[in-house]
XYZ file of C-alpha atoms in Angstrom:
554
model
C -45.759 239.921 74.262
C -47.113 241.476 71.098
C -44.707 244.025 69.616
C -45.615 246.880 67.288
C -42.088 248.220 66.936
C -39.887 248.594 63.934
C -37.290 245.963 64.874
C -34.279 247.888 63.587
C -35.315 251.193 65.130
C -33.761 250.322 68.475
C -36.753 251.890 70.111
C -37.583 250.803 73.661
C -40.885 249.213 74.584
C -41.610 249.965 78.219
C -45.075 248.551 78.686
C -46.476 245.156 77.728
C -49.031 245.277 75.030
C -52.643 245.583 76.325
C -51.595 246.019 80.030
C -52.545 248.663 82.609
C -49.765 251.127 82.983
C -49.045 253.881 85.495
C -46.688 256.729 84.662
C -46.218 258.529 87.917
C -44.320 261.454 89.562
C -44.553 263.749 86.446
C -45.165 267.374 85.869
C -48.079 266.609 83.555
C -49.579 269.110 81.193
C -52.441 268.850 78.785
C -55.325 270.855 77.334
C -58.853 269.746 77.880
C -61.466 269.539 75.094
C -62.107 273.294 75.438
C -58.441 274.225 75.397
C -58.073 274.892 79.130
C -54.717 273.917 80.613
C -54.855 270.934 83.018
C -51.986 269.859 85.189
C -51.566 266.399 86.780
C -48.842 264.234 88.416
C -49.811 260.733 87.267
C -51.254 259.097 84.167
C -53.044 255.724 84.062
C -53.199 253.979 80.699
C -55.831 251.280 80.104
C -55.631 248.001 78.281
C -56.448 249.602 74.916
C -53.625 252.154 75.033
C -55.994 254.964 76.053
C -55.837 257.381 78.992
C -57.864 255.905 81.825
C -57.241 258.541 84.464
C -55.309 261.655 85.240
C -54.076 261.768 88.793
C -53.451 264.744 91.026
C -50.869 264.667 93.782
C -53.438 263.621 96.404
C -55.228 261.063 94.326
C -54.955 257.390 95.220
C -52.682 255.394 92.821
C -53.598 251.957 91.457
C -52.250 249.419 93.939
C -50.858 246.838 91.493
C -50.581 248.236 87.979
C -49.204 245.770 85.392
C -46.409 248.236 84.659
C -45.263 251.363 86.503
C -42.747 254.005 85.575
C -41.373 256.717 87.801
C -41.245 259.952 85.774
C -38.714 261.500 88.308
C -40.427 264.773 88.226
C -39.924 265.306 84.414
C -42.543 267.113 82.344
C -45.113 265.035 80.423
C -46.934 266.662 77.534
C -49.298 265.347 74.847
C -47.659 263.929 71.760
C -47.139 266.721 69.334
C -49.008 266.750 66.003
C -47.499 268.152 62.802
C -50.496 269.614 60.937
C -48.609 269.845 57.637
C -45.670 267.719 56.522
C -44.457 265.323 53.850
C -43.542 262.030 55.335
C -41.802 260.533 52.287
C -40.162 263.848 51.539
C -38.510 263.615 54.958
C -37.552 259.991 54.425
C -35.963 260.685 51.017
C -34.201 263.712 52.420
C -32.571 261.400 54.954
C -31.715 258.966 52.132
C -30.500 261.253 49.371
C -28.422 264.355 48.965
C -29.508 267.074 51.388
C -28.309 270.618 50.818
C -30.383 272.263 53.501
C -27.405 273.046 55.653
C -25.250 274.628 52.956
C -24.594 278.310 53.206
C -23.004 279.147 49.841
C -23.030 277.953 46.259
C -19.436 276.792 46.616
C -20.315 274.722 49.695
C -23.272 273.214 47.833
C -21.077 272.313 44.871
C -18.554 270.652 47.156
C -21.343 268.610 48.806
C -22.694 267.579 45.381
C -19.309 266.644 44.163
C -18.591 264.503 47.233
C -22.009 262.778 47.115
C -21.507 261.869 43.412
C -18.032 260.467 44.197
C -19.394 258.466 47.140
C -22.261 257.041 45.094
C -20.793 256.072 41.694
C -23.463 253.459 41.104
C -26.314 256.005 40.956
C -27.438 256.785 37.420
C -28.914 260.200 38.611
C -27.768 262.385 41.521
C -31.041 263.348 43.204
C -31.480 265.548 46.188
C -33.091 268.678 47.708
C -32.690 271.521 50.125
C -30.947 274.263 48.114
C -31.892 277.830 48.881
C -30.240 280.655 46.830
C -31.503 283.178 49.423
C -29.570 281.416 52.268
C -26.515 281.346 49.982
C -26.722 285.142 49.425
C -26.423 284.344 45.662
C -28.784 287.134 44.504
C -29.977 284.916 41.623
C -31.103 281.373 40.842
C -28.254 278.834 40.401
C -27.749 277.541 36.827
C -26.945 274.344 35.016
C -23.483 275.620 34.473
C -23.027 275.854 38.315
C -24.064 272.175 38.551
C -21.995 271.087 35.604
C -18.907 272.425 37.437
C -19.654 269.890 40.136
C -20.959 266.868 38.212
C -20.760 267.172 34.393
C -21.143 263.545 33.339
C -24.368 262.326 35.151
C -27.819 263.829 35.352
C -28.318 265.885 38.571
C -31.793 267.023 39.714
C -32.132 268.874 42.962
C -35.336 270.249 44.466
C -35.367 273.696 46.102
C -35.962 273.700 49.871
C -39.625 274.676 49.431
C -40.285 271.954 46.808
C -41.513 274.529 44.346
C -38.458 274.686 42.013
C -35.851 272.271 40.772
C -32.293 272.716 39.592
C -30.913 270.528 36.765
C -27.555 270.163 35.161
C -27.027 269.953 31.385
C -27.047 266.101 31.481
C -30.471 266.077 33.236
C -31.897 268.494 30.698
C -30.517 266.438 27.790
C -32.089 263.342 29.362
C -35.423 265.192 29.507
C -34.939 266.478 25.992
C -35.126 270.101 27.195
C -34.107 272.619 24.492
C -34.480 276.342 23.893
C -37.859 275.522 22.244
C -39.307 273.763 25.306
C -42.360 275.356 26.762
C -43.460 275.347 30.419
C -46.812 273.755 31.111
C -49.570 275.961 32.573
C -48.742 276.887 36.115
C -44.957 276.551 35.588
C -42.006 278.600 34.539
C -38.681 277.705 32.860
C -35.966 280.176 33.977
C -34.128 281.417 30.879
C -30.597 282.732 30.288
C -29.345 284.040 26.959
C -32.398 282.517 25.331
C -31.839 278.976 26.707
C -33.223 277.192 29.773
C -30.918 278.118 32.660
C -31.421 274.945 34.629
C -34.120 276.055 37.076
C -37.733 274.859 36.606
C -40.474 276.381 38.762
C -43.678 274.667 39.958
C -45.468 272.765 37.193
C -42.392 273.013 34.917
C -40.628 270.665 37.307
C -42.590 267.811 35.726
C -40.454 268.150 32.568
C -37.456 266.808 34.470
C -39.323 264.629 36.969
C -40.775 262.542 34.071
C -37.229 261.598 32.966
C -35.679 260.630 36.269
C -35.768 257.066 37.632
C -38.762 256.182 39.691
C -38.188 254.927 43.251
C -38.814 251.245 43.874
C -41.048 249.945 46.575
C -38.074 249.082 48.770
C -36.888 252.654 48.425
C -40.247 253.927 49.710
C -40.204 251.368 52.587
C -36.698 252.542 53.572
C -37.750 256.209 53.371
C -40.821 255.530 55.571
C -38.620 253.729 58.182
C -36.167 256.638 58.347
C -38.903 259.213 58.491
C -40.638 257.437 61.424
C -37.406 257.181 63.286
C -36.695 260.947 62.925
C -40.294 261.966 63.773
C -40.384 259.838 66.958
C -37.099 261.192 68.261
C -38.287 264.713 67.623
C -41.558 264.205 69.457
C -43.992 263.992 66.549
C -46.587 261.296 67.242
C -49.020 262.234 64.425
C -48.454 263.941 61.169
C -50.799 265.176 58.424
C -49.226 263.946 55.230
C -50.027 266.555 52.597
C -50.063 265.185 49.078
C -49.953 261.367 49.525
C -49.507 259.394 46.282
C -50.821 255.880 45.634
C -47.193 254.592 45.860
C -46.728 256.242 49.286
C -50.082 254.990 50.548
C -49.052 251.419 49.502
C -45.869 251.854 51.565
C -47.894 252.951 54.612
C -50.152 249.981 54.173
C -47.190 247.614 53.861
C -45.811 248.982 57.113
C -49.168 248.708 58.808
C -49.618 245.094 57.673
C -46.233 244.281 59.173
C -47.115 246.115 62.475
C -44.285 248.626 61.693
C -46.387 251.758 61.594
C -45.610 253.651 64.755
C -46.424 257.317 63.878
C -50.033 258.145 63.148
C -50.514 259.406 59.674
C -53.441 261.574 58.581
C -53.302 261.378 54.777
C -54.432 264.005 52.250
C -54.270 262.711 48.716
C -52.074 264.435 46.189
C -54.870 265.989 44.125
C -58.072 264.276 43.069
C -56.621 261.401 41.146
C -54.646 260.031 44.136
C -57.530 260.664 46.433
C -59.955 258.606 44.367
C -57.444 255.890 43.600
C -56.550 255.432 47.245
C -59.811 255.906 49.104
C -62.489 255.409 46.384
C -66.004 256.619 47.411
C -65.024 258.436 50.590
C -62.569 258.822 53.406
C -61.052 255.557 54.621
C -61.815 254.101 58.026
C -59.162 254.307 60.738
C -56.637 251.544 60.082
C -53.996 249.794 62.188
C -55.206 250.754 65.663
C -55.769 254.412 64.533
C -52.415 254.670 62.871
C -53.577 255.521 59.403
C -56.498 257.221 57.656
C -57.109 259.128 54.391
C -59.290 262.041 55.309
C -58.953 264.463 52.475
C -57.197 265.985 49.483
C -54.453 268.549 49.016
C -54.921 271.101 46.205
C -52.169 273.414 45.060
C -53.318 276.900 44.206
C -49.945 278.696 43.981
C -46.240 278.237 44.420
C -43.863 279.450 47.083
C -42.459 282.855 48.041
C -38.793 281.849 47.721
C -39.142 280.846 43.981
C -41.542 283.828 43.377
C -44.232 281.332 42.574
C -46.556 282.541 45.335
C -49.545 284.387 43.758
C -49.678 288.032 44.815
C -52.214 290.739 44.317
C -49.494 293.214 43.370
C -46.116 292.565 41.732
C -43.099 291.403 43.747
C -41.164 294.311 45.171
C -37.894 292.771 43.996
C -39.260 291.566 40.631
C -41.683 294.231 39.406
C -42.891 292.199 36.364
C -43.934 289.159 38.330
C -46.937 288.327 40.457
C -46.414 284.659 40.790
C -48.309 281.741 39.379
C -51.905 280.574 39.963
C -51.703 276.829 39.467
C -55.480 276.306 38.950
C -58.072 278.424 37.157
C -61.065 279.403 39.223
C -63.210 276.750 37.457
C -60.617 274.056 38.026
C -60.335 274.893 41.723
C -64.073 274.812 42.277
C -64.550 271.655 40.277
C -61.925 269.870 42.390
C -63.407 271.176 45.601
C -66.935 270.042 44.667
C -65.640 266.632 43.547
C -63.926 266.014 46.874
C -66.595 267.487 49.076
C -69.460 265.532 47.477
C -67.729 262.392 48.667
C -67.079 263.883 52.115
C -63.359 264.359 51.628
C -61.892 267.304 53.430
C -60.218 269.920 51.172
C -56.846 271.486 52.084
C -55.794 274.272 49.728
C -52.160 275.301 49.487
C -52.222 279.129 49.306
C -49.192 281.249 50.180
C -49.599 284.593 48.429
C -52.356 287.071 49.203
C -54.063 286.595 45.861
C -54.079 282.839 46.285
C -55.581 283.173 49.788
C -58.308 285.562 48.512
C -59.136 283.202 45.639
C -59.336 280.226 48.105
C -61.706 282.208 50.271
C -63.738 283.252 47.271
C -64.127 279.599 46.159
C -65.095 278.562 49.671
C -67.692 281.428 49.779
C -69.134 280.281 46.421
C -69.435 276.647 47.465
C -69.955 276.453 51.185
C -73.805 276.802 51.203
C -74.386 274.102 48.586
C -72.116 271.320 49.878
C -73.149 268.651 52.378
C -71.822 267.892 55.824
C -69.166 269.458 57.958
C -66.258 270.428 55.663
C -63.697 272.095 57.956
C -62.063 273.815 54.991
C -58.290 274.226 55.431
C -55.945 276.708 53.907
C -52.373 275.386 54.078
C -49.691 278.021 54.903
C -51.952 281.134 54.732
C -48.583 282.893 54.671
C -49.319 286.258 53.123
C -52.886 287.557 53.623
C -54.387 290.843 52.692
C -55.561 292.166 56.127
C -59.081 292.703 54.664
C -59.302 288.982 54.098
C -58.492 287.932 57.689
C -62.082 288.241 58.970
C -63.283 286.035 56.131
C -61.336 283.102 57.591
C -63.507 283.299 60.699
C -66.734 283.931 58.939
C -66.229 280.833 56.696
C -64.782 278.756 59.698
C -61.683 278.075 57.648
C -58.776 276.439 59.572
C -55.453 278.261 59.121
C -52.829 275.517 58.808
C -49.622 277.430 59.368
C -45.929 276.736 60.069
C -44.483 279.116 62.748
C -40.860 278.177 61.842
C -41.355 279.643 58.377
C -41.503 283.196 59.912
C -37.933 283.330 61.233
C -36.625 281.378 58.201
C -38.399 283.579 55.645
C -38.245 286.952 57.341
C -35.499 288.614 55.314
C -36.818 287.078 52.103
C -40.378 288.123 52.850
C -39.218 291.743 53.397
C -37.396 291.619 50.098
C -40.247 289.999 48.180
C -43.037 292.137 49.557
C -41.499 295.425 50.706
C -42.416 297.081 54.030
C -46.015 298.129 53.084
C -47.359 294.565 52.604
C -46.012 292.885 55.711
C -49.054 293.445 57.953
C -50.742 290.298 56.899
C -47.566 288.163 56.776
C -47.445 285.244 59.189
C -50.303 286.903 60.994
C -50.955 284.269 63.706
C -52.346 286.558 66.400
C -54.485 288.639 64.006
C -56.148 285.389 62.772
C -56.589 284.087 66.297
C -58.054 287.412 67.452
C -60.573 287.138 64.516
C -61.687 283.720 65.896
C -59.718 281.527 63.457
C -58.409 278.140 64.633
C -54.660 277.751 64.078
C -53.169 274.343 63.313
C -49.446 274.433 63.402
C -46.875 272.262 61.631
C -43.453 272.301 59.976
C -43.857 271.612 56.244
C -41.098 269.019 56.634
C -38.756 268.560 54.809
C -38.870 272.266 53.846
C -38.066 272.808 57.541
C -37.026 270.409 60.240
C -39.961 268.495 61.734
C -38.609 269.393 65.156
C -41.633 271.172 66.794
C -39.889 272.904 69.622
C -38.173 275.640 67.511
C -41.712 276.128 66.014
C -43.265 276.583 69.428
C -40.507 279.025 70.362
C -40.986 281.023 67.150
C -44.776 281.113 67.759
C -44.384 282.730 71.197
C -41.395 284.986 70.465
C -41.274 285.757 66.733
C -37.458 285.269 66.886
C -34.976 282.960 65.183
C -32.419 280.466 66.549
C -30.132 283.417 67.587
C -33.007 285.187 69.369
C -33.139 287.826 66.598
C -34.499 290.323 66.003
C -34.493 291.583 69.571
C -38.076 291.727 70.844
C -39.314 289.726 67.852
C -40.252 290.488 64.215
C -43.700 292.089 64.247
C -44.145 290.818 67.857
C -47.764 291.804 68.003
C -48.380 288.575 65.999
C -46.910 286.233 68.645
C -49.269 283.925 70.354
C -49.469 282.740 73.989
C -47.817 279.497 75.236
C -51.272 277.919 75.615
C -52.140 278.807 72.068
C -48.809 277.506 70.746
C -49.369 274.190 72.553
C -52.919 274.053 71.233
C -51.579 274.653 67.702
C -49.441 271.514 67.950
C -51.933 269.296 69.778
C -55.648 269.974 70.020
C -56.390 271.980 66.901
C -54.322 269.789 64.471
C -56.419 266.881 65.759
C -59.574 268.827 65.069
C -58.214 269.950 61.688
C -57.870 266.246 60.714
C -61.245 265.091 62.135
C -59.371 263.212 64.810
C -60.275 265.139 67.932
C -62.186 262.134 69.315
C -58.937 260.146 69.463
C -55.849 262.327 69.816
C -54.680 265.883 70.673
C -55.218 265.860 74.413
C -54.550 263.461 77.268
C -58.043 263.563 78.729
C -59.602 260.231 79.702
C -60.625 258.177 76.709
C -58.034 259.593 74.377
C -55.105 257.716 72.921
C -52.094 257.750 75.262
C -49.710 259.600 73.008
C -47.291 261.652 75.025
C -43.713 262.909 75.487
C -41.471 263.180 78.523
C -39.334 266.256 78.044
C -36.650 268.061 79.985
C -38.381 271.344 80.744
C -41.853 272.862 81.264
C -42.895 274.699 78.071
C -45.316 276.830 80.024
C -42.427 278.242 82.067
C -39.237 277.942 79.985
C -37.770 280.719 77.967
C -38.145 280.695 74.192
C -34.456 279.725 73.901
C -34.876 276.868 76.354
C -38.033 275.678 74.463
C -36.019 275.875 71.216
C -33.473 273.447 72.561
C -35.904 271.107 74.331
C -35.746 267.483 73.317
C -37.964 264.465 74.002
C -36.492 262.070 76.560
C -39.218 259.497 75.726
C -41.957 259.310 73.040
C -45.019 257.177 73.642
C -47.764 256.297 71.142
C -50.847 254.451 72.204
C -49.398 253.533 75.537
C -46.184 252.151 74.056
C -42.765 253.728 74.551
C -41.306 253.830 71.056
C -38.340 256.059 71.688
C -35.995 256.703 74.616
C -33.141 259.050 74.275
C -29.756 257.501 74.592
C -27.491 259.067 77.189
C -25.689 262.047 75.697
C -27.750 262.054 72.578
C -29.109 265.213 70.940
C -31.958 265.689 68.601
C -31.089 267.961 65.679
C -32.577 268.530 62.276
């Protein structure tokens, strides 16, 4: 029996490789190629791991399938696709110090102090996940705050959104940061009493990054292993990896060569250099039985709202002197877009603020008539949009790649950053959909958990984990259940030029699916939020089966 499993993952393989399989007695749900909901009670998988037939209750079953599983009436849905995540970011979050669950500076300091004590051999303490807004701090943390926890070793911690870093005095000394240090274009060094305070925003993060130890190949391999394990147990069968580096691509290739690549990865190079180094003259072919392909490039146009790096048309309501940071000039953006598009790479532009979204749309307008082929422009996040720009997404056929879980996480911060008068175009899913824009949903993991079910619940309810606010925040922007399912299946496949392989369970498509404990078309938002995969199948293989009594968290 040929096995494609990661041996140490303890994942269960239910079906022999390349054998006809029948999964029967299920409450099956999928969307067809046009987005219409289709229900079925049985699924036949062919010898290539593709869907051979969907069976209704009255349809005749294969008499002697090579393998048969009784679904016991459970719900079967397509494998969920995360349209925007960071695979290695998730893996390293699982390996290194994670502050995402801390709720105060004191709690974070205690976690940092404990991690340093538990890992005395580490020359640097490296981690991520801090969020001064969640801590109610009212300011950025400082090097002095970190020195109070670990004074004698460099500490470098990424903010939850990945757009700011927090260094202690030892890390700044190792990077030779002084009061005279200047931030590179597109970055900002936070200052206090005329000296760097310890927080470096966007491009300024490179000043510390260049001094920290580089991860070894075995570190990358371990991170990929952990990331795949987490994604499979949360029901993600495909993820668009936004910002792949050459070192990360090599880790994916090593896993594929060893038949240890379970999750499908749609790769977008981290800027033009990585794109060209990895793929050369054009997008790669599908590799490892449709497990890996580099399809495009990720370009950063601005920063994030939480660190006030998102580029806004008007100043921040809570920082009147700041509008955020454009990370590329108009000429740089267009040059990169032309360079990628001429070689048929898809372009995905990170744009969070309304000025960044407008500039991305302007660039697409300028270039779209002169570039060859079908481009399927993507704007990643499309978080804050001037309402006048929403129709332009549809006119230009731009895919809005958005993360529903950001809305409940960011609601209070967005209100503070923007003020009440600029919220109409914030997280505007329904307005974009009504304009005719395709929505590809994801998580931005590790900024948020990769768990897609809270994202589906947020998309249909505009509420957080506590069901607040009552009735939803700007509930007119909620989408239907079918649209939410589409956003995590069919459209992310289309958004990655993969709609001929994944995204639905119609005959001929890859048999990627989940067996879950409730029907997402009928369950309440709170029930959906707490749904967990009982089994995760990729290409006709069962890669994950929930252990009795297990729960799937962050």
